[in-house]
mmCIF file of C-alpha atoms in Angstrom:
data_model
loop_
_atom_site.group_PDB
_atom_site.id
_atom_site.type_symbol
_atom_site.label_atom_id
_atom_site.label_comp_id
_atom_site.label_asym_id
_atom_site.label_seq_id
_atom_site.Cartn_x
_atom_site.Cartn_y
_atom_site.Cartn_z
ATOM 1 C CA MET A 1 0.000 0.000 0.000
ATOM 2 C CA SER A 2 1.087 3.509 -0.633
ATOM 3 C CA PRO A 3 1.342 5.822 2.381
ATOM 4 C CA GLU A 4 -1.838 7.613 1.277
ATOM 5 C CA GLN A 5 -3.752 4.352 1.034
ATOM 6 C CA ALA A 6 -2.474 3.209 4.441
ATOM 7 C CA ALA A 7 -3.501 6.504 6.010
ATOM 8 C CA ALA A 8 -6.958 6.290 4.411
ATOM 9 C CA PHE A 9 -7.370 2.696 5.593
ATOM 10 C CA GLN A 10 -6.373 3.575 9.140
ATOM 11 C CA ALA A 11 -8.676 6.593 9.161
ATOM 12 C CA GLY A 12 -11.594 4.503 7.917
ATOM 13 C CA SER A 13 -11.084 1.410 10.034
ATOM 14 C CA GLY A 14 -9.342 2.802 13.093
ATOM 15 C CA ALA A 15 -6.531 0.246 12.910
ATOM 16 C CA PRO A 16 -3.416 -0.119 10.781
ATOM 17 C CA HIS A 17 -3.701 -2.583 7.906
ATOM 18 C CA GLY A 18 -1.021 -4.862 9.408
ATOM 19 C CA VAL A 19 -3.086 -5.365 12.556
ATOM 20 C CA VAL A 20 -6.191 -6.195 10.536
ATOM 21 C CA LEU A 21 -4.280 -8.706 8.391
ATOM 22 C CA THR A 22 -2.826 -10.350 11.491
ATOM 23 C CA ALA A 23 -6.286 -10.604 13.065
ATOM 24 C CA ILE A 24 -7.765 -12.175 9.943
ATOM 25 C CA ALA A 25 -4.873 -14.653 9.669
ATOM 26 C CA GLY A 26 -5.262 -15.552 13.361
ATOM 27 C CA ILE A 27 -8.988 -16.174 12.975
ATOM 28 C CA VAL A 28 -8.471 -18.342 9.881
ATOM 29 C CA LEU A 29 -5.732 -20.395 11.540
ATOM 30 C CA THR A 30 -7.826 -20.856 14.679
ATOM 31 C CA LEU A 31 -10.730 -22.134 12.599
ATOM 32 C CA ILE A 32 -8.425 -24.502 10.702
ATOM 33 C CA PHE A 33 -6.982 -25.814 13.990
ATOM 34 C CA VAL A 34 -10.501 -26.512 15.260
ATOM 35 C CA TRP A 35 -11.376 -28.211 11.959
ATOM 36 C CA VAL A 36 -8.273 -30.455 12.133
ATOM 37 C CA ILE A 37 -9.118 -31.431 15.719
ATOM 38 C CA TRP A 38 -12.703 -32.182 14.665
ATOM 39 C CA ILE A 39 -11.506 -34.361 11.750
ATOM 40 C CA THR A 40 -9.006 -36.153 13.979
ATOM 41 C CA LEU A 41 -11.474 -36.911 16.762
ATOM 42 C CA GLY A 42 -14.220 -37.928 14.336
ATOM 43 C CA SER A 43 -11.888 -40.271 12.474
ATOM 44 C CA PHE A 44 -10.587 -41.723 15.720
ATOM 45 C CA ARG A 45 -14.117 -42.390 16.960
ATOM 46 C CA ALA A 46 -14.996 -44.042 13.641
ATOM 47 C CA TRP A 47 -11.853 -46.205 13.823
ATOM 48 C CA GLN A 48 -12.587 -47.083 17.448
ATOM 49 C CA GLY A 49 -16.105 -48.136 16.467
ATOM 50 C CA GLY A 50 -14.787 -50.304 13.640
ATOM 51 C CA GLN A 51 -16.313 -48.172 10.880
ATOM 52 C CA ILE A 52 -13.012 -47.312 9.150
ATOM 53 C CA ALA A 53 -9.613 -48.974 8.864
ATOM 54 C CA LEU A 54 -6.456 -47.684 10.524
ATOM 55 C CA PHE A 55 -5.131 -46.580 7.130
ATOM 56 C CA ASP A 56 -8.214 -44.392 6.628
ATOM 57 C CA LEU A 57 -7.704 -42.833 10.052
ATOM 58 C CA VAL A 58 -4.084 -42.009 9.315
ATOM 59 C CA TRP A 59 -4.899 -40.719 5.817
ATOM 60 C CA ALA A 60 -7.666 -38.395 7.064
ATOM 61 C CA VAL A 61 -5.468 -36.928 9.799
ATOM 62 C CA LEU A 62 -2.537 -36.580 7.400
ATOM 63 C CA ARG A 63 -4.623 -34.747 4.788
ATOM 64 C CA ALA A 64 -6.011 -32.336 7.375
ATOM 65 C CA SER A 65 -2.549 -31.716 8.818
ATOM 66 C CA ILE A 66 -1.070 -31.045 5.374
ATOM 67 C CA LEU A 67 -3.792 -28.490 4.718
ATOM 68 C CA LEU A 68 -2.999 -26.867 8.072
ATOM 69 C CA LEU A 69 0.698 -26.695 7.183
ATOM 70 C CA VAL A 70 0.037 -25.194 3.746
ATOM 71 C CA LEU A 71 -2.337 -22.558 5.094
ATOM 72 C CA GLY A 72 0.045 -21.798 7.948
ATOM 73 C CA PHE A 73 2.834 -21.245 5.439
ATOM 74 C CA TYR A 74 0.769 -18.835 3.334
ATOM 75 C CA LEU A 75 -0.754 -16.958 6.282
ATOM 76 C CA ARG A 76 2.433 -16.379 8.261
#
């Protein structure tokens, strides 16, 4: 952003653009963490109940964790 744009953004929102970007990234990462925990617990309960195989449990948790890592890399 140019200095004029940054000043206009801060005047309109009341916060610098860096703070707003950090807040949005924190909210997104928190939601992704909750989603990964939900996937992990749901898959574990399904495996414990005999509904899915161990490979499916590991694959579901691995896919969710990879997505968390990729989003964490881009939102840092």
